Amino acid sequence: MDAVLGFFSFISSLGVSVVMPIVITILGCVLGAGFGKSLRAGLTVGIGFIGLNLVINSLLGTTLAPAVQEMIERFGFNLSVIDVGWPAAAAIAMGSVVGTIIIPLGLIVNIVMLLTNTTQTVDVDIWDYWHFAFTGALVAIVTDNLALGIIAAVLNMIIIMVLGDYTAPQVEKSLGMPGVSLPHGFTTAYAPIAMLFNAIFDRIPGVRDIDINIDEMQQKFGIFGEPMIIGSVIGLTIGGLAYWDSAMVQESIIKVLTTGVSLGAVLVLIPKMAALLMEGLIPISDSASSFVQERFKNRGKIYIGLDSAVGVGHPTTLTIAYILVPLMIVLAVLLPGNKVLPFADLAVVPWMFVLITPIVNNNGFRGIIIGIVVLTIGLYIATDLAPLITQAANNVGFDIAGATGAADTMISSICDGANPLTWIITRMNGWFGYVGAAVVGVLTIALAVWNRGRILKEAREMHAAEA
């Protein structure tokens, strides 16, 4: 067992850009795509992830985050809980006991769900199983029960898999990703909120007709509606608020213009990296469809489950995110009771909107309103979970002093510290113990059974149409 756990610990330490090519190559061979074709697909996906990381780290990490930090210091914002970012959250999660077993456990859960027709997604994004481990680690702490923590991680994964299945047709339509679903522990958790508010908008006369469509805006305004211009304008605004100083005009101009051009580049480069990812995934997706149709007549469509990074490049998603990034700082200061200072995870705010965009059918107005709601909820959740996240960090020996400058500072994160599903599962276990765990378990099983019925119905309709 130690050897098995050590092997999967080694795999997780490789990172997504190395793990995904290996997984995609193996999966392609299993599905009959051939070694050469599978290897090319895997390497293309890996290169796409490296490109995304370069854009995110080099442009967002070194441009957006420092600009926002400068805004925070300039306007005297004083919040006591530090957002240490998703890399720290992932390290804390994978360093926990739940994290040591989450990859083999997640693979088993996925296989069982496929065999029982409770999912139609082959989730190859095993690196992001850390989101489930994060929930499990918090539950283990709040209940002082490792078994409940492991169960919580499994239930979290099942819920996310079902939501990934349900939203897959919208992902295909809106994001242009055939055969792909996004069972991502962070992104997908916001889908139910988006569905709820989208349904509310549909029932409000006048409001239901408001539509800010980024694609139409590009056509209407020509060059001024293009992503690079929109990103640059947003960047110039953030840069002006952060760096303008009438006493140092030349230095201010350089910093403001650099911020503007950098964020304009983000809205151009991220979609191109996402397109590279899709280039690698299309042959695997096609092979998966053929494989299933030949061997499993009682199944509907099979999806390849991926990191939601593949959908970050949608222009509506990026535009909404960069409008809301500075607003998030304002909310953090104005919301009574919030203690979290958003910082390290500001670069991953777009991940919150990857599924919101297709759910609202690319409507920028609805996306912005729902975005304000999820950011508000997220800040309160991150504040509430901060003591547990800090304890989890201490349990695995995380260097809080190195990350924050003070060993006694509480830490949190936007990803996954602001995750509504993580919060619900954690607090249900913490407040009600075994009863809360049982309630979450029953609801999860009911959701899986419902999904099975939906999948079988889809399969019957598909095969009837073919006949």
Short mmCIF file of C-alpha atoms in Angstrom, two decimals:
data_model
loop_
_atom_site.label_atom_id
_atom_site.label_comp_id
_atom_site.label_asym_id
_atom_site.label_seq_id
_atom_site.Cartn_x
_atom_site.Cartn_y
_atom_site.Cartn_z
CA MET A 1 0.00 0.00 0.00
CA ASP A 2 2.85 2.38 0.83
CA ALA A 3 4.35 1.72 -2.61
CA VAL A 4 1.01 2.42 -4.32
CA LEU A 5 0.49 5.64 -2.37
CA GLY A 6 4.07 6.67 -3.05
CA PHE A 7 3.57 6.12 -6.78
CA PHE A 8 0.45 8.30 -6.91
CA SER A 9 2.12 10.92 -4.73
CA PHE A 10 4.95 11.02 -7.29
CA ILE A 11 2.42 11.33 -10.14
CA SER A 12 0.64 14.26 -8.47
CA SER A 13 3.97 16.00 -7.86
CA LEU A 14 4.67 16.07 -11.61
CA GLY A 15 2.04 18.76 -12.14
CA VAL A 16 -0.73 19.03 -14.69
CA SER A 17 1.50 19.86 -17.69
CA VAL A 18 3.35 16.54 -17.30
CA VAL A 19 0.53 14.35 -15.95
CA MET A 20 -1.97 15.26 -18.69
CA PRO A 21 0.24 14.19 -21.67
CA ILE A 22 0.84 10.82 -19.97
CA VAL A 23 -2.85 10.30 -19.18
CA ILE A 24 -4.03 11.46 -22.62
CA THR A 25 -1.51 9.21 -24.41
CA ILE A 26 -2.53 6.14 -22.39
CA LEU A 27 -6.23 6.92 -22.77
CA GLY A 28 -5.88 7.42 -26.53
CA CYS A 29 -4.15 4.04 -26.90
CA VAL A 30 -6.86 2.33 -24.83
CA LEU A 31 -9.56 3.93 -26.98
CA GLY A 32 -7.89 2.76 -30.20
CA ALA A 33 -6.48 6.05 -31.48
CA GLY A 34 -3.01 4.55 -31.98
CA PHE A 35 0.22 5.39 -30.18
CA GLY A 36 1.50 8.09 -32.54
CA LYS A 37 -1.78 9.95 -32.69
CA SER A 38 -2.27 9.62 -28.93
CA LEU A 39 1.25 10.82 -28.15
CA ARG A 40 0.84 13.86 -30.39
CA ALA A 41 -2.51 14.64 -28.74
CA GLY A 42 -1.02 14.27 -25.25
CA LEU A 43 1.97 16.48 -25.97
CA THR A 44 -0.27 19.10 -27.59
CA VAL A 45 -2.42 19.21 -24.46
CA GLY A 46 0.65 19.45 -22.24
CA ILE A 47 2.08 22.29 -24.31
CA GLY A 48 -1.28 24.04 -24.14
CA PHE A 49 -1.22 23.87 -20.34
CA ILE A 50 2.35 25.17 -20.26
CA GLY A 51 1.24 28.06 -22.47
CA LEU A 52 -1.69 28.82 -20.20
CA ASN A 53 0.56 28.75 -17.15
CA LEU A 54 3.05 31.08 -18.81
CA VAL A 55 0.32 33.58 -19.62
CA ILE A 56 -1.24 33.33 -16.17
CA ASN A 57 2.00 33.45 -14.20
CA SER A 58 4.02 35.82 -16.37
CA LEU A 59 1.25 38.28 -17.24
CA LEU A 60 -1.41 37.94 -14.56
CA GLY A 61 0.88 36.95 -11.72
CA THR A 62 3.42 39.68 -12.36
CA THR A 63 1.04 42.39 -13.63
CA LEU A 64 -2.49 42.08 -12.25
CA ALA A 65 -1.71 40.89 -8.72
CA PRO A 66 0.95 43.58 -7.99
CA ALA A 67 -1.34 46.29 -9.41
CA VAL A 68 -4.18 45.18 -7.15
CA GLN A 69 -1.81 44.97 -4.18
CA GLU A 70 -0.72 48.54 -4.92
CA MET A 71 -4.39 49.61 -4.97
CA ILE A 72 -4.90 47.91 -1.60
CA GLU A 73 -1.95 49.75 -0.04
CA ARG A 74 -2.80 53.07 -1.72
CA PHE A 75 -6.36 53.14 -0.41
CA GLY A 76 -5.44 51.78 3.01
CA PHE A 77 -7.43 48.55 2.92
CA ASN A 78 -6.85 46.61 6.14
CA LEU A 79 -8.02 42.99 6.20
CA SER A 80 -6.59 40.33 8.50
CA VAL A 81 -6.93 37.03 6.56
CA ILE A 82 -4.44 36.59 3.71
CA ASP A 83 -5.37 34.91 0.43
CA VAL A 84 -2.37 32.62 -0.17
CA GLY A 85 -3.60 31.33 -3.54
CA TRP A 86 -4.48 28.00 -5.11
CA PRO A 87 -0.92 26.58 -5.28
CA ALA A 88 -0.75 26.83 -1.49
CA ALA A 89 -4.28 25.41 -1.14
CA ALA A 90 -3.37 22.49 -3.42
CA ALA A 91 -0.19 21.81 -1.46
CA ILE A 92 -2.14 21.82 1.80
CA ALA A 93 -4.79 19.49 0.37
CA MET A 94 -2.36 17.01 -1.19
CA GLY A 95 -0.22 17.05 1.93
CA SER A 96 -3.13 15.87 4.08
CA VAL A 97 -3.93 12.22 4.74
CA VAL A 98 -6.93 12.48 2.41
CA GLY A 99 -4.66 13.96 -0.24
CA THR A 100 -2.27 10.98 -0.15
CA ILE A 101 -5.03 8.63 -1.34
CA ILE A 102 -7.22 10.96 -3.41
CA ILE A 103 -5.87 10.04 -6.86
CA PRO A 104 -6.37 6.25 -6.63
CA LEU A 105 -9.60 6.83 -4.73
CA GLY A 106 -10.85 9.27 -7.37
CA LEU A 107 -10.01 6.86 -10.19
CA ILE A 108 -11.99 4.11 -8.43
CA VAL A 109 -14.97 6.44 -7.92
CA ASN A 110 -14.93 7.43 -11.61
CA ILE A 111 -14.75 3.79 -12.77
CA VAL A 112 -17.62 2.73 -10.48
CA MET A 113 -19.75 5.65 -11.68
CA LEU A 114 -19.07 4.75 -15.32
CA LEU A 115 -19.94 1.10 -14.73
CA THR A 116 -23.19 2.05 -12.96
CA ASN A 117 -24.14 4.66 -15.55
CA THR A 118 -24.18 7.39 -12.90
CA THR A 119 -21.75 9.47 -14.95
CA GLN A 120 -20.88 9.80 -18.62
CA THR A 121 -17.55 11.54 -17.98
CA VAL A 122 -14.11 9.97 -18.07
CA ASP A 123 -12.34 12.45 -15.80
CA VAL A 124 -8.71 12.45 -16.94
CA ASP A 125 -7.92 15.61 -15.01
CA ILE A 126 -6.52 13.64 -12.08
CA TRP A 127 -4.29 16.52 -10.94
CA ASP A 128 -7.36 18.52 -9.98
CA TYR A 129 -8.58 15.80 -7.65
CA TRP A 130 -6.90 18.01 -5.05
CA HIS A 131 -10.14 20.01 -4.86
CA PHE A 132 -11.89 16.96 -3.43
CA ALA A 133 -9.00 16.32 -1.05
CA PHE A 134 -9.27 19.92 0.15
CA THR A 135 -12.88 19.37 1.20
CA GLY A 136 -11.99 16.06 2.81
CA ALA A 137 -9.11 17.59 4.76
CA LEU A 138 -11.36 20.33 6.19
CA VAL A 139 -14.07 17.82 7.14
CA ALA A 140 -11.49 15.60 8.84
CA ILE A 141 -10.41 18.58 10.92
CA VAL A 142 -13.85 19.92 11.81
CA THR A 143 -15.12 16.44 12.80
CA ASP A 144 -11.82 15.04 14.09
CA ASN A 145 -12.70 11.98 12.02
CA LEU A 146 -10.57 10.87 9.07
CA ALA A 147 -13.23 8.46 7.78
CA LEU A 148 -15.76 11.28 7.45
CA GLY A 149 -13.11 13.33 5.65
CA ILE A 150 -12.55 10.57 3.09
CA ILE A 151 -16.30 10.11 2.61
CA ALA A 152 -16.71 13.87 2.15
CA ALA A 153 -14.05 13.88 -0.58
CA VAL A 154 -15.86 11.06 -2.41
CA LEU A 155 -19.26 12.77 -2.11
CA ASN A 156 -17.76 16.04 -3.37
CA MET A 157 -16.41 14.25 -6.43
CA ILE A 158 -19.71 12.50 -7.19
CA ILE A 159 -21.64 15.79 -7.05
CA ILE A 160 -19.12 17.53 -9.31
CA MET A 161 -19.16 14.64 -11.79
CA VAL A 162 -22.96 14.86 -12.09
CA LEU A 163 -22.82 18.63 -12.55
CA GLY A 164 -20.10 18.15 -15.16
CA ASP A 165 -22.36 15.77 -17.09
CA TYR A 166 -25.35 18.07 -16.86
CA THR A 167 -23.52 21.17 -18.07
CA ALA A 168 -21.53 19.39 -20.82
CA PRO A 169 -24.02 20.18 -23.64
CA GLN A 170 -23.82 23.88 -22.73
CA VAL A 171 -20.03 23.67 -22.71
CA GLU A 172 -20.11 22.11 -26.18
CA LYS A 173 -22.43 24.82 -27.52
CA SER A 174 -21.02 27.92 -25.89
CA LEU A 175 -17.33 27.12 -25.69
CA GLY A 176 -17.09 25.07 -28.88
CA MET A 177 -15.73 21.98 -27.11
CA PRO A 178 -17.34 18.82 -28.52
CA GLY A 179 -17.09 15.75 -26.31
CA VAL A 180 -15.74 17.70 -23.33
CA SER A 181 -17.16 18.21 -19.83
CA LEU A 182 -15.71 20.25 -16.97
CA PRO A 183 -15.96 18.30 -13.68
CA HIS A 184 -13.72 20.82 -11.96
CA GLY A 185 -14.02 21.04 -8.19
CA PHE A 186 -13.84 24.85 -8.11
CA THR A 187 -15.45 26.03 -11.35
CA THR A 188 -18.33 23.56 -11.37
CA ALA A 189 -19.37 24.36 -7.80
CA TYR A 190 -20.71 27.73 -9.01
CA ALA A 191 -22.94 26.19 -11.69
CA PRO A 192 -26.00 25.69 -9.42
CA ILE A 193 -25.86 29.35 -8.33
CA ALA A 194 -25.72 30.44 -11.97
CA MET A 195 -28.64 28.14 -12.85
CA LEU A 196 -30.74 29.53 -9.99
CA PHE A 197 -30.17 33.19 -10.84
CA ASN A 198 -30.50 32.57 -14.58
CA ALA A 199 -33.95 31.07 -13.91
CA ILE A 200 -34.85 34.09 -11.76
CA PHE A 201 -33.79 36.50 -14.53
CA ASP A 202 -35.99 34.61 -17.00
CA ARG A 203 -39.03 35.36 -14.83
CA ILE A 204 -38.47 39.12 -14.38
CA PRO A 205 -40.13 41.23 -17.13
CA GLY A 206 -37.74 43.73 -18.67
CA VAL A 207 -34.68 42.30 -16.93
CA ARG A 208 -34.94 39.05 -18.88
CA ASP A 209 -34.52 41.03 -22.11
CA ILE A 210 -31.26 42.74 -21.09
CA ASP A 211 -28.33 41.23 -22.94
CA ILE A 212 -24.74 42.42 -23.14
CA ASN A 213 -23.23 40.15 -25.77
CA ILE A 214 -19.47 40.47 -26.12
CA ASP A 215 -19.45 38.93 -29.61
CA GLU A 216 -22.10 41.38 -30.83
CA MET A 217 -20.24 44.22 -29.16
CA GLN A 218 -17.14 43.32 -31.14
CA GLN A 219 -19.11 43.46 -34.37
CA LYS A 220 -20.87 46.71 -33.43
CA PHE A 221 -17.80 48.59 -32.25
CA GLY A 222 -15.29 47.10 -34.65
CA ILE A 223 -11.73 47.27 -33.37
CA PHE A 224 -12.89 48.88 -30.11
CA GLY A 225 -14.92 45.78 -29.31
CA GLU A 226 -12.06 43.35 -29.79
CA PRO A 227 -10.71 41.44 -26.75
CA MET A 228 -7.28 43.09 -26.92
CA ILE A 229 -8.85 46.57 -26.76
CA ILE A 230 -11.26 45.61 -23.99
CA GLY A 231 -8.43 44.02 -21.98
CA SER A 232 -6.18 47.02 -22.51
CA VAL A 233 -8.89 49.47 -21.37
CA ILE A 234 -9.51 47.42 -18.24
CA GLY A 235 -5.75 47.19 -17.66
CA LEU A 236 -5.29 50.94 -18.08
CA THR A 237 -8.08 51.56 -15.56
CA ILE A 238 -6.57 49.20 -12.98
CA GLY A 239 -3.09 50.58 -13.67
CA GLY A 240 -4.30 54.16 -13.25
CA LEU A 241 -5.91 53.41 -9.90
CA ALA A 242 -2.83 51.54 -8.75
CA TYR A 243 0.12 53.54 -10.02
CA TRP A 244 -0.78 57.08 -11.05
CA ASP A 245 1.24 59.62 -9.14
CA SER A 246 1.32 63.24 -10.35
CA ALA A 247 4.70 63.68 -8.66
CA MET A 248 6.26 60.91 -10.81
CA VAL A 249 4.50 61.26 -14.14
CA GLN A 250 7.02 59.38 -16.30
CA GLU A 251 7.21 56.34 -14.00
CA SER A 252 3.44 56.33 -13.64
CA ILE A 253 2.87 56.38 -17.38
CA ILE A 254 5.23 53.42 -17.87
CA LYS A 255 3.49 51.32 -15.21
CA VAL A 256 -0.03 52.21 -16.36
CA LEU A 257 0.73 51.47 -20.02
CA THR A 258 2.51 48.22 -19.15
CA THR A 259 -0.50 47.06 -17.15
CA GLY A 260 -2.84 47.98 -20.01
CA VAL A 261 -0.87 46.18 -22.72
CA SER A 262 -0.29 43.13 -20.49
CA LEU A 263 -3.98 42.60 -19.75
CA GLY A 264 -4.78 43.20 -23.42
CA ALA A 265 -2.30 40.42 -24.20
CA VAL A 266 -4.04 38.11 -21.73
CA LEU A 267 -7.35 38.36 -23.59
CA VAL A 268 -5.56 37.45 -26.82
CA LEU A 269 -3.14 34.74 -25.65
CA ILE A 270 -5.35 32.70 -23.31
CA PRO A 271 -7.89 31.88 -26.07
CA LYS A 272 -5.02 30.79 -28.32
CA MET A 273 -3.65 28.45 -25.64
CA ALA A 274 -7.14 27.07 -25.05
CA ALA A 275 -7.42 26.41 -28.80
CA LEU A 276 -4.17 24.46 -28.63
CA LEU A 277 -5.61 22.34 -25.85
CA MET A 278 -8.67 21.59 -27.96
CA GLU A 279 -6.50 20.63 -30.93
CA GLY A 280 -5.00 17.87 -28.82
CA LEU A 281 -8.29 16.73 -27.31
CA ILE A 282 -10.44 16.43 -30.44
CA PRO A 283 -8.91 13.12 -31.70
CA ILE A 284 -9.21 11.58 -28.21
CA SER A 285 -12.80 12.74 -27.93
CA ASP A 286 -13.62 11.25 -31.34
CA SER A 287 -12.00 7.94 -30.38
CA ALA A 288 -13.91 7.87 -27.11
CA SER A 289 -17.23 8.33 -28.91
CA SER A 290 -16.45 5.53 -31.37
CA PHE A 291 -15.24 3.25 -28.59
CA VAL A 292 -18.41 3.69 -26.57
CA GLN A 293 -20.77 3.34 -29.52
CA GLU A 294 -19.15 0.04 -30.52
CA ARG A 295 -18.97 -1.55 -27.09
CA PHE A 296 -21.68 -0.03 -24.88
CA LYS A 297 -25.03 0.10 -26.62
CA ASN A 298 -26.90 1.14 -23.46
CA ARG A 299 -24.88 4.28 -22.91
CA GLY A 300 -25.34 7.81 -24.16
CA LYS A 301 -22.56 10.15 -25.12
CA ILE A 302 -19.26 9.87 -23.25
CA TYR A 303 -17.37 13.04 -22.34
CA ILE A 304 -13.71 13.61 -21.55
CA GLY A 305 -13.49 15.51 -18.26
CA LEU A 306 -10.91 18.32 -18.30
CA ASP A 307 -9.54 21.18 -16.28
CA SER A 308 -11.75 24.25 -16.71
CA ALA A 309 -8.63 26.08 -17.93
CA VAL A 310 -9.72 25.01 -21.41
CA GLY A 311 -12.71 27.37 -21.14
CA VAL A 312 -10.99 30.36 -19.57
CA GLY A 313 -10.25 31.88 -22.95
CA HIS A 314 -13.88 32.66 -23.80
CA PRO A 315 -14.04 36.45 -24.39
CA THR A 316 -17.18 36.88 -22.28
CA THR A 317 -15.63 34.97 -19.38
CA LEU A 318 -12.42 37.00 -19.45
CA THR A 319 -14.18 40.34 -19.85
CA ILE A 320 -16.53 39.66 -16.94
CA ALA A 321 -13.66 38.49 -14.79
CA TYR A 322 -11.47 41.52 -15.35
CA ILE A 323 -14.34 43.90 -14.75
CA LEU A 324 -15.01 42.16 -11.44
CA VAL A 325 -11.41 41.81 -10.21
CA PRO A 326 -11.14 45.43 -8.97
CA LEU A 327 -14.75 45.25 -7.78
CA MET A 328 -13.80 42.26 -5.64
CA ILE A 329 -11.36 44.46 -3.74
CA VAL A 330 -14.11 47.02 -3.16
CA LEU A 331 -16.45 44.28 -1.94
CA ALA A 332 -13.77 42.91 0.37
CA VAL A 333 -13.47 46.32 2.03
CA LEU A 334 -17.17 47.21 2.15
CA LEU A 335 -18.78 43.89 3.10
CA PRO A 336 -19.42 43.86 6.87
CA GLY A 337 -17.81 40.83 8.50
CA ASN A 338 -15.45 39.98 5.66
CA LYS A 339 -11.84 39.52 6.79
CA VAL A 340 -10.20 38.14 3.63
CA LEU A 341 -7.75 40.24 1.65
CA PRO A 342 -7.95 38.94 -1.95
CA PHE A 343 -4.50 38.81 -3.45
CA ALA A 344 -2.74 35.66 -4.69
CA ASP A 345 -5.86 34.13 -6.25
CA LEU A 346 -7.00 37.22 -8.14
CA ALA A 347 -5.47 35.65 -11.24
CA VAL A 348 -7.85 32.67 -11.01
CA VAL A 349 -11.05 34.71 -10.73
CA PRO A 350 -11.81 33.85 -14.41
CA TRP A 351 -12.07 30.18 -13.39
CA MET A 352 -15.17 31.08 -11.36
CA PHE A 353 -16.99 32.13 -14.54
CA VAL A 354 -16.08 29.37 -17.00
CA LEU A 355 -19.43 27.59 -16.51
CA ILE A 356 -21.41 30.70 -15.64
CA THR A 357 -20.82 32.00 -19.18
CA PRO A 358 -22.46 29.06 -21.01
CA ILE A 359 -25.26 28.80 -18.42
CA VAL A 360 -26.29 32.44 -19.09
CA ASN A 361 -25.82 31.88 -22.84
CA ASN A 362 -22.93 34.37 -23.06
CA ASN A 363 -25.06 37.20 -21.62
CA GLY A 364 -22.56 39.66 -20.14
CA PHE A 365 -25.19 41.45 -18.03
CA ARG A 366 -26.31 38.28 -16.29
CA GLY A 367 -22.73 37.14 -15.92
CA ILE A 368 -21.72 40.35 -14.13
CA ILE A 369 -24.71 40.27 -11.74
CA ILE A 370 -24.17 36.59 -10.92
CA GLY A 371 -20.46 37.34 -10.59
CA ILE A 372 -21.13 39.97 -7.92
CA VAL A 373 -23.27 37.40 -6.08
CA VAL A 374 -20.66 34.62 -6.18
CA LEU A 375 -17.84 36.98 -5.21
CA THR A 376 -19.85 38.20 -2.23
CA ILE A 377 -20.74 34.68 -1.15
CA GLY A 378 -17.17 33.56 -1.78
CA LEU A 379 -15.63 36.23 0.46
CA TYR A 380 -17.88 35.27 3.36
CA ILE A 381 -17.14 31.57 2.83
CA ALA A 382 -13.38 32.24 2.69
CA THR A 383 -13.67 34.21 5.93
CA ASP A 384 -15.64 31.46 7.66
CA LEU A 385 -13.28 28.67 6.56
CA ALA A 386 -10.08 30.60 7.35
CA PRO A 387 -9.55 29.00 10.82
CA LEU A 388 -9.92 25.50 9.36
CA ILE A 389 -7.66 26.25 6.38
CA THR A 390 -5.05 27.70 8.75
CA GLN A 391 -5.23 24.58 10.92
CA ALA A 392 -4.96 22.34 7.84
CA ALA A 393 -1.87 24.29 6.79
CA ASN A 394 -0.30 23.85 10.22
CA ASN A 395 -1.09 20.13 10.16
CA VAL A 396 0.99 19.60 7.01
CA GLY A 397 3.79 21.96 8.05
CA PHE A 398 2.95 24.71 5.56
CA ASP A 399 5.18 27.76 6.00
CA ILE A 400 2.57 30.37 6.94
CA ALA A 401 5.22 32.85 8.06
CA GLY A 402 6.97 32.58 4.70
CA ALA A 403 3.72 33.06 2.79
CA THR A 404 2.30 35.93 4.84
CA GLY A 405 5.16 37.44 6.80
CA ALA A 406 3.75 36.40 10.19
CA ALA A 407 3.34 32.92 11.67
CA ASP A 408 0.17 33.84 13.59
CA THR A 409 -1.71 35.20 10.55
CA MET A 410 -4.81 33.33 9.42
CA ILE A 411 -4.84 32.25 5.79
CA SER A 412 -7.51 31.42 3.23
CA SER A 413 -7.87 31.36 -0.53
CA ILE A 414 -10.40 32.11 -3.22
CA CYS A 415 -9.73 28.69 -4.77
CA ASP A 416 -10.98 26.57 -2.90
CA GLY A 417 -11.49 28.59 0.25
CA ALA A 418 -14.42 30.42 -1.35
CA ASN A 419 -15.99 27.25 -2.77
CA PRO A 420 -19.72 27.02 -1.86
CA LEU A 421 -19.88 23.23 -2.21
CA THR A 422 -16.82 22.76 -0.01
CA TRP A 423 -18.41 25.04 2.59
CA ILE A 424 -21.77 23.21 2.56
CA ILE A 425 -20.17 19.76 2.94
CA THR A 426 -17.74 20.97 5.61
CA ARG A 427 -20.33 22.78 7.71
CA MET A 428 -22.96 20.04 7.41
CA ASN A 429 -20.42 17.63 8.87
CA GLY A 430 -19.16 20.14 11.43
CA TRP A 431 -22.55 21.28 12.71
CA PHE A 432 -24.44 17.98 12.63
CA GLY A 433 -21.74 15.29 12.70
CA TYR A 434 -22.88 11.90 11.41
CA VAL A 435 -26.39 13.21 10.76
CA GLY A 436 -25.03 15.97 8.52
CA ALA A 437 -22.77 13.48 6.73
CA ALA A 438 -25.77 11.18 6.21
CA VAL A 439 -27.90 13.99 4.78
CA VAL A 440 -25.16 14.96 2.31
CA GLY A 441 -24.72 11.28 1.44
CA VAL A 442 -28.42 10.68 0.77
CA LEU A 443 -28.70 13.82 -1.37
CA THR A 444 -25.59 12.82 -3.32
CA ILE A 445 -26.89 9.31 -3.98
CA ALA A 446 -30.25 10.75 -5.06
CA LEU A 447 -28.42 13.09 -7.46
CA ALA A 448 -26.40 10.17 -8.89
CA VAL A 449 -29.57 8.05 -9.36
CA TRP A 450 -31.27 10.98 -11.11
CA ASN A 451 -28.25 11.34 -13.36
CA ARG A 452 -28.39 7.62 -14.19
CA GLY A 453 -32.01 7.99 -15.30
CA ARG A 454 -31.11 11.00 -17.44
CA ILE A 455 -28.17 9.15 -19.05
CA LEU A 456 -30.21 6.03 -19.86
CA LYS A 457 -33.01 8.15 -21.31
CA GLU A 458 -30.50 10.00 -23.48
CA ALA A 459 -29.05 6.66 -24.64
CA ARG A 460 -32.47 5.30 -25.60
CA GLU A 461 -33.27 8.45 -27.58
CA MET A 462 -29.87 8.38 -29.28
CA HIS A 463 -30.17 4.76 -30.37
CA ALA A 464 -33.81 5.23 -31.45
CA ALA A 465 -32.73 8.13 -33.67
CA GLU A 466 -29.93 6.01 -35.17
CA ALA A 467 -32.37 3.18 -35.86
#
